[in-house]
Amino acid sequence: MSIQAIKGVKDILPADMPAWQHLEKIAREIFENYGFSEIRVPVFEYTELFARSIGASTDIVEKEMYTFDDRDGRKLTLRPEGTAGVVRALIEHKLYADNQLVKLYYMGPMFRHERPQKGRYRQFHQVGVESLGGTHPHVDIEILVMLHRLFARLGITGLTLQVNSLGDAACRDGYRDVLKRYLKAKLPDLCADCQRRYETNPLRVLDCKVDAEKFADSPVMLDHLCGDCKDHFAVVETGLKTLGIPFVVNPRLVRGLDYYTRTTFELVMEHAGAQNTVAAGGRYDGLVKEIGGPAIPGIGFALGVERAVSLLNTELLKPRRPQLYIAALGNAAVGLMLPVVHALRNEGIGVETDYTGASLKSQMKKADKYEAAYTLIVGEQEMVSRTAVLRNMATKEQIAVSLDRVVEEVRSRVKT
Ligand code: ATP
Ligand code: MG
């Protein structure tokens, strides 16, 4: 049997690319408009980077990482998310040195050993942003507005922005105790994961994909925020309202990574089962210090490209079409057209041709299939008369162009 791609790992085929490239193009435009610059970090890192940043008792670190021994015995991991690597690069290159907000974006593949299903793959792609160095709640607002604008520009509707605050070191421990007291009575009815997380990471219990609805009456972090966190969240809420960004507060929103503090959010599809989150993020004020850098606060988000692309209206995205198809009939015409094909491409005109020299009928079919705007026809007769026929495929209008000046003549008519 022939070798196939790894389970849960997908090819992104040429037919998919218009949607992917459109999403990437709009994302770049918007991010750069907000002052973000692209960064490309490696797809693999030392395992301890992810273990330390994402948190040992999270789904990702417990069971989803692709980890292997390098030949020198050190453990390496294919990145399961983008923030850890970006923060590692920030520290390593002292990108923070000039004491300004450092605003970065990235795009690329991520790797998690999950059960493959629609919207959940083992290699998937994220587009993400990180804003480092600012604690002001307007920094959070900037990130949330940018996320909102991105999906609005992509024409993707039916999403809800859910926002919550996870507090900080000053107030989260107190809440954790309250939550543990609440969960204790329910413990016998909860899944094995929840029972374990109750000990290691009780907030994560609220994020359980099996038991979540059992916690509708749980105490929530929002009722236990310290004064600073409460003020911070209030400014974020007010700012979003001022700017007309629709959102709902979901007081039971927690995230699958440990490094989040304060503002946390997800962009959720209204009806899509368990794979319903398109983008997610939050503030991570302790992370840079946690992995060995200075105390620099940060906030960011990542969107799942496969999920976002599945929501795009691809009818509006036309694949690239050649401006010109050259139908060279017979081998002599094929030879004569060689410099013409390349000279026109050199002028920036998209030219398609095949090198078969096949009949006019079959080549016109091909020109139609390519949806070329023009076709240049050169056969024996045209070689004798030293004129080719240039056909406008939409209007069916045909004109004769001199073969001695064919590049200039075609360029002036075809160039848009
Ligand atoms: P989920 O709750 O769906 O498992 P998550 O909380 O693990 O998501 P994040 O780590 O926040 O996801 O990643 C951000 C986004 O990346 C998600 O909202 C989703 O769109 C996408 N994503 C995460 N895991 C996968 C995957 N295995 N396959 C495809 N997309 C994914
Ligand atoms: Mg997950």
XYZ file of C-alpha atoms and ligand atoms in Angstrom:
448
model
C 0.000 0.000 0.000
C 1.197 3.497 -0.743
C 2.350 5.679 2.135
C -0.223 8.127 3.434
C -0.072 11.245 5.555
C 0.007 10.802 9.336
C -3.368 10.493 11.044
C -4.763 13.893 12.012
C -2.351 15.728 9.724
C -3.809 17.338 6.621
C -2.512 18.542 3.304
C -3.609 22.034 2.424
C -4.221 21.705 -1.276
C -4.006 24.369 -3.990
C -7.806 24.637 -4.032
C -7.726 25.583 -0.328
C -5.076 28.247 -0.724
C -7.172 31.236 -1.831
C -9.004 31.111 1.508
C -5.824 30.591 3.540
C -3.979 33.356 1.740
C -6.939 35.702 2.069
C -7.080 35.140 5.810
C -3.340 35.614 6.177
C -3.382 38.766 4.045
C -6.202 40.413 5.986
C -4.571 39.419 9.285
C -1.256 40.992 8.250
C -2.989 44.172 7.099
C -4.886 44.598 10.338
C -2.040 43.641 12.667
C 0.394 45.981 10.927
C -2.206 48.749 11.050
C -2.126 48.267 14.835
C 1.681 48.386 14.937
C 2.402 44.653 15.200
C 5.452 43.129 13.470
C 5.844 39.544 12.342
C 8.132 37.153 14.189
C 8.999 33.600 13.124
C 10.211 31.321 15.856
C 11.224 27.655 15.580
C 8.630 24.887 15.453
C 10.589 22.958 18.077
C 12.040 23.993 21.404
C 13.429 22.389 24.531
C 10.594 20.592 26.279
C 11.050 22.465 29.544
C 10.002 25.726 27.848
C 6.480 24.403 27.284
C 6.308 22.454 30.519
C 7.167 25.567 32.486
C 5.034 28.080 30.593
C 1.881 26.157 29.736
C 1.823 24.410 33.096
C 2.451 20.813 34.107
C -1.141 19.940 34.955
C -2.744 21.037 31.678
C -4.124 18.826 28.907
C -1.428 20.022 26.559
C 1.527 19.156 28.767
C -0.021 16.078 30.346
C -0.999 14.300 27.161
C -0.813 16.277 23.943
C 2.829 17.167 23.327
C 4.996 15.605 20.654
C 8.170 15.101 22.633
C 11.253 13.193 21.558
C 14.878 12.774 22.507
C 17.418 14.646 20.434
C 20.523 12.687 19.504
C 22.398 14.323 22.353
C 19.785 13.153 24.847
C 17.951 16.448 25.445
C 14.192 16.423 25.232
C 12.630 18.436 22.434
C 8.973 19.205 21.730
C 7.117 20.280 18.608
C 5.435 23.513 19.635
C 1.826 23.024 20.771
C 1.172 26.798 20.773
C 2.957 30.000 19.874
C 3.257 32.156 22.966
C 6.021 30.224 24.759
C 8.419 30.442 21.817
C 7.689 34.126 21.226
C 8.319 34.927 24.881
C 11.513 32.860 24.840
C 12.695 34.883 21.818
C 11.707 38.146 23.512
C 13.926 37.301 26.477
C 16.779 35.825 24.463
C 17.053 38.834 22.114
C 16.061 41.439 24.716
C 13.405 42.711 22.362
C 12.011 44.658 25.297
C 15.183 46.736 25.721
C 13.762 50.031 24.474
C 11.043 50.027 27.074
C 8.124 50.260 24.691
C 5.227 47.977 23.983
C 6.552 45.068 21.950
C 3.838 43.997 19.530
C 4.388 40.786 17.616
C 2.396 38.435 15.421
C 3.081 34.969 14.072
C 1.543 32.398 11.779
C 2.365 28.742 11.502
C 1.806 25.111 12.359
C 1.245 23.813 15.898
C 1.293 20.174 17.013
C -0.876 18.407 19.564
C -1.540 14.709 19.989
C -5.332 14.926 20.206
C -8.088 12.678 18.945
C -8.465 13.763 15.303
C -11.948 14.906 14.262
C -13.507 17.752 12.342
C -11.836 20.983 13.507
C -9.278 19.103 15.602
C -6.023 17.980 14.051
C -2.587 16.892 15.190
C -0.884 19.453 13.017
C -2.991 22.592 12.829
C -2.264 26.255 12.222
C -2.550 29.341 14.296
C -2.337 33.033 13.618
C -1.534 34.810 16.845
C -0.480 38.104 18.386
C 1.343 39.077 21.564
C 1.512 42.549 23.085
C 4.237 42.730 25.732
C 5.119 45.428 28.217
C 1.805 47.081 29.060
C -0.484 46.617 32.045
C -3.043 49.275 31.152
C -6.490 47.836 30.401
C -6.491 49.779 27.126
C -3.813 47.342 25.959
C -6.356 44.549 26.521
C -8.937 46.575 24.618
C -6.544 47.037 21.701
C -6.150 43.267 21.452
C -9.885 42.593 21.684
C -10.777 45.271 19.134
C -8.180 43.910 16.741
C -9.637 40.407 17.076
C -13.122 41.749 16.485
C -12.041 43.752 13.458
C -10.217 40.806 11.937
C -13.327 38.621 11.923
C -15.510 41.512 10.780
C -13.178 42.147 7.823
C -13.249 38.446 6.982
C -17.035 38.632 6.864
C -17.380 35.899 9.486
C -20.506 36.381 11.568
C -22.304 34.310 14.191
C -19.436 34.504 16.686
C -19.678 35.588 20.287
C -16.814 37.226 22.124
C -16.837 35.838 25.660
C -14.781 37.709 28.228
C -13.799 36.939 31.800
C -11.182 37.853 34.368
C -9.068 35.187 36.048
C -7.661 37.537 38.665
C -4.015 37.584 39.636
C -1.637 36.242 42.269
C -3.271 38.479 44.891
C -6.784 37.058 44.538
C -6.731 33.770 42.663
C -5.582 31.608 45.589
C -8.474 32.784 47.710
C -10.913 31.906 44.962
C -9.259 28.541 44.428
C -10.031 27.641 48.039
C -13.665 28.712 47.677
C -13.972 26.709 44.468
C -12.420 23.619 46.053
C -14.923 23.760 48.889
C -17.737 23.910 46.315
C -16.321 21.060 44.198
C -15.642 18.774 47.106
C -19.265 17.658 47.482
C -19.564 16.920 43.747
C -16.299 15.076 43.481
C -17.645 11.481 43.470
C -19.818 12.317 40.407
C -17.033 13.861 38.349
C -14.848 12.314 35.666
C -11.380 10.988 36.442
C -9.740 14.059 34.881
C -11.783 16.372 37.099
C -10.924 14.366 40.193
C -7.250 14.678 39.411
C -7.487 18.376 38.518
C -9.315 19.027 41.747
C -5.979 18.362 43.428
C -3.549 19.772 40.878
C -5.386 22.635 39.191
C -8.978 23.123 40.403
C -9.805 26.048 38.060
C -9.309 23.701 35.122
C -12.233 21.615 36.360
C -14.575 24.350 35.078
C -13.164 23.819 31.566
C -13.938 20.080 31.510
C -15.518 19.053 28.210
C -17.511 16.303 29.980
C -18.688 17.843 33.245
C -18.859 21.586 32.512
C -22.656 21.853 32.776
C -22.588 20.493 36.325
C -20.963 23.714 37.499
C -23.652 26.219 36.520
C -23.980 27.344 40.150
C -20.289 27.370 41.012
C -18.677 30.366 42.694
C -16.960 32.524 40.063
C -13.668 34.389 40.019
C -15.414 37.671 39.176
C -16.979 37.714 42.655
C -13.582 37.230 44.261
C -11.387 39.685 42.351
C -9.139 41.971 44.375
C -9.625 45.715 43.963
C -6.980 46.156 41.239
C -8.277 43.269 39.166
C -11.840 44.488 39.565
C -10.896 47.985 38.363
C -8.936 46.557 35.455
C -11.868 44.450 34.289
C -14.283 47.367 34.657
C -12.164 49.546 32.349
C -12.004 46.754 29.773
C -15.790 46.330 29.845
C -16.450 50.057 29.619
C -13.952 50.483 26.786
C -15.493 47.698 24.726
C -18.919 49.265 25.211
C -17.628 52.710 24.228
C -16.180 51.257 21.038
C -19.322 49.258 20.249
C -17.599 45.869 20.372
C -20.234 43.251 21.207
C -19.261 40.816 23.972
C -20.723 38.800 26.822
C -19.170 38.190 30.202
C -18.812 34.453 30.768
C -17.784 34.165 34.418
C -16.974 30.454 34.024
C -14.586 30.882 31.137
C -11.222 29.447 32.059
C -8.450 28.513 29.676
C -6.467 25.376 29.081
C -3.131 27.001 29.837
C -1.883 28.004 33.269
C -0.228 31.286 32.432
C -3.335 33.412 32.093
C -4.164 36.253 34.502
C -6.894 38.880 34.484
C -8.577 39.407 31.089
C -9.302 36.113 29.349
C -11.463 35.617 26.274
C -12.679 33.300 23.556
C -14.402 33.849 20.248
C -17.022 31.133 20.082
C -19.198 29.846 17.248
C -22.813 29.660 18.204
C -23.557 26.108 17.013
C -20.579 23.884 16.495
C -20.332 21.304 19.265
C -17.080 20.770 21.063
C -14.856 22.366 18.390
C -16.636 25.685 18.754
C -13.829 28.031 19.729
C -12.227 29.867 16.816
C -9.862 32.099 18.730
C -8.784 32.456 22.314
C -6.390 34.362 24.465
C -5.756 36.466 27.475
C -3.357 38.312 29.682
C -0.307 36.541 31.073
C 1.413 38.953 33.410
C 3.579 36.349 35.134
C 4.787 34.373 32.127
C 7.922 36.253 31.046
C 9.315 36.149 34.575
C 8.285 32.513 34.943
C 10.512 31.505 32.055
C 13.485 33.491 33.225
C 12.972 37.020 31.903
C 12.215 40.318 33.610
C 8.752 41.021 35.008
C 7.100 42.023 31.748
C 3.327 41.727 31.419
C 1.701 40.511 28.238
C -1.534 39.712 26.491
C -2.306 37.908 23.260
C -4.577 35.617 21.308
C -4.342 32.823 18.788
C -6.915 31.816 16.225
C -7.252 28.387 14.706
C -6.782 28.846 10.965
C -8.569 25.620 9.951
C -11.629 26.612 11.993
C -11.598 30.221 10.754
C -11.170 29.171 7.120
C -14.108 26.774 7.465
C -16.278 29.820 8.254
C -15.127 31.916 5.300
C -17.464 32.474 2.411
C -15.149 31.142 -0.264
C -17.477 31.966 -3.156
C -16.149 35.500 -3.108
C -12.561 34.283 -3.324
C -11.638 33.596 -6.906
C -8.583 31.475 -7.517
C -5.859 33.146 -9.532
C -6.582 33.157 -13.308
C -4.061 33.731 -16.091
C -4.530 36.943 -18.063
C -3.462 35.243 -21.241
C -3.565 31.743 -22.664
C -1.277 31.148 -25.617
C -2.656 28.558 -28.026
C 0.296 27.508 -30.177
C -0.923 25.092 -32.854
C 1.784 22.739 -34.082
C 5.355 22.331 -33.006
C 6.742 25.236 -35.037
C 4.333 27.635 -33.319
C 5.267 26.217 -29.914
C 8.915 26.993 -30.721
C 8.099 30.476 -31.977
C 6.194 31.300 -28.786
C 8.968 30.300 -26.361
C 10.475 33.810 -26.064
C 7.001 35.393 -26.148
C 5.715 33.354 -23.191
C 8.663 34.343 -21.044
C 8.880 37.948 -22.213
C 5.214 38.518 -21.292
C 5.651 36.879 -17.897
C 8.661 39.089 -17.416
C 6.331 42.043 -17.974
C 4.203 40.789 -15.073
C 1.467 39.268 -17.238
C 0.154 35.903 -16.064
C 0.589 33.571 -19.044
C -0.491 29.943 -19.365
C 0.269 27.681 -22.268
C 0.781 23.995 -22.842
C 3.534 22.682 -25.010
C 1.458 20.124 -26.910
C 0.828 22.090 -30.103
C -2.620 20.451 -30.068
C -5.633 21.474 -32.183
C -7.386 24.830 -31.910
C -10.499 23.204 -30.518
C -8.748 21.431 -27.684
C -6.662 24.477 -26.812
C -9.676 26.786 -26.726
C -11.239 24.362 -24.273
C -8.146 24.645 -22.157
C -8.231 28.458 -22.300
C -11.838 28.304 -21.081
C -10.907 25.966 -18.271
C -8.186 28.327 -17.108
C -10.694 31.175 -17.408
C -8.014 33.239 -19.131
C -9.040 36.798 -19.952
C -7.415 36.638 -23.417
C -6.172 33.953 -25.751
C -3.418 34.437 -28.291
C -3.777 32.015 -31.217
C -0.807 31.176 -33.415
C -1.078 28.449 -36.059
C 0.503 27.691 -39.421
C -1.611 30.276 -41.199
C -0.668 32.964 -38.692
C 3.003 32.128 -39.058
C 2.746 32.675 -42.798
C 0.864 35.973 -42.445
C 3.091 37.038 -39.493
C -0.005 37.969 -37.493
C -1.483 36.209 -34.493
C -5.076 36.423 -33.304
C -5.784 37.951 -29.893
C -9.194 36.970 -28.582
C -10.958 38.676 -25.709
C -12.598 35.676 -24.065
C -15.414 37.687 -22.462
C -16.504 39.772 -25.476
C -15.350 37.198 -28.104
C -13.835 40.139 -29.992
C -10.759 39.152 -32.035
C -8.019 41.317 -33.445
C -4.905 40.585 -35.450
C -1.580 41.480 -33.858
C 1.745 41.573 -35.660
C 4.026 38.697 -34.712
C 7.035 41.016 -35.008
C 5.667 43.250 -32.268
C 3.630 40.642 -30.413
C 4.986 41.330 -26.915
C 4.273 45.083 -27.094
C 0.871 44.642 -28.734
C -0.330 42.018 -26.291
C 1.064 43.853 -23.296
C -0.721 47.089 -24.143
C -4.067 45.311 -24.551
C -3.911 42.711 -21.814
C -2.264 44.549 -18.981
C -4.838 45.564 -16.388
P -10.176 23.521 22.438
O -10.946 23.937 23.639
O -10.992 23.476 21.168
O -9.347 22.282 22.653
P -7.891 25.057 23.132
O -8.341 25.825 24.309
O -7.055 23.839 23.335
O -9.132 24.706 22.189
P -6.043 27.101 22.322
O -4.850 26.446 22.884
O -6.607 28.270 22.994
O -7.183 26.014 22.089
O -5.763 27.454 20.803
C -6.392 28.548 20.126
C -7.203 28.097 18.942
O -6.480 27.160 18.159
C -8.454 27.339 19.318
O -9.478 28.223 19.628
C -8.747 26.573 18.049
O -9.380 27.408 17.094
C -7.371 26.232 17.558
N -7.011 24.862 17.924
C -6.580 24.397 19.122
N -6.325 23.079 19.058
C -6.604 22.700 17.779
C -6.529 21.457 17.068
N -6.085 20.352 17.655
N -6.906 21.442 15.763
C -7.331 22.562 15.147
N -7.414 23.752 15.753
C -7.059 23.836 17.057
Mg -7.440 21.787 23.401
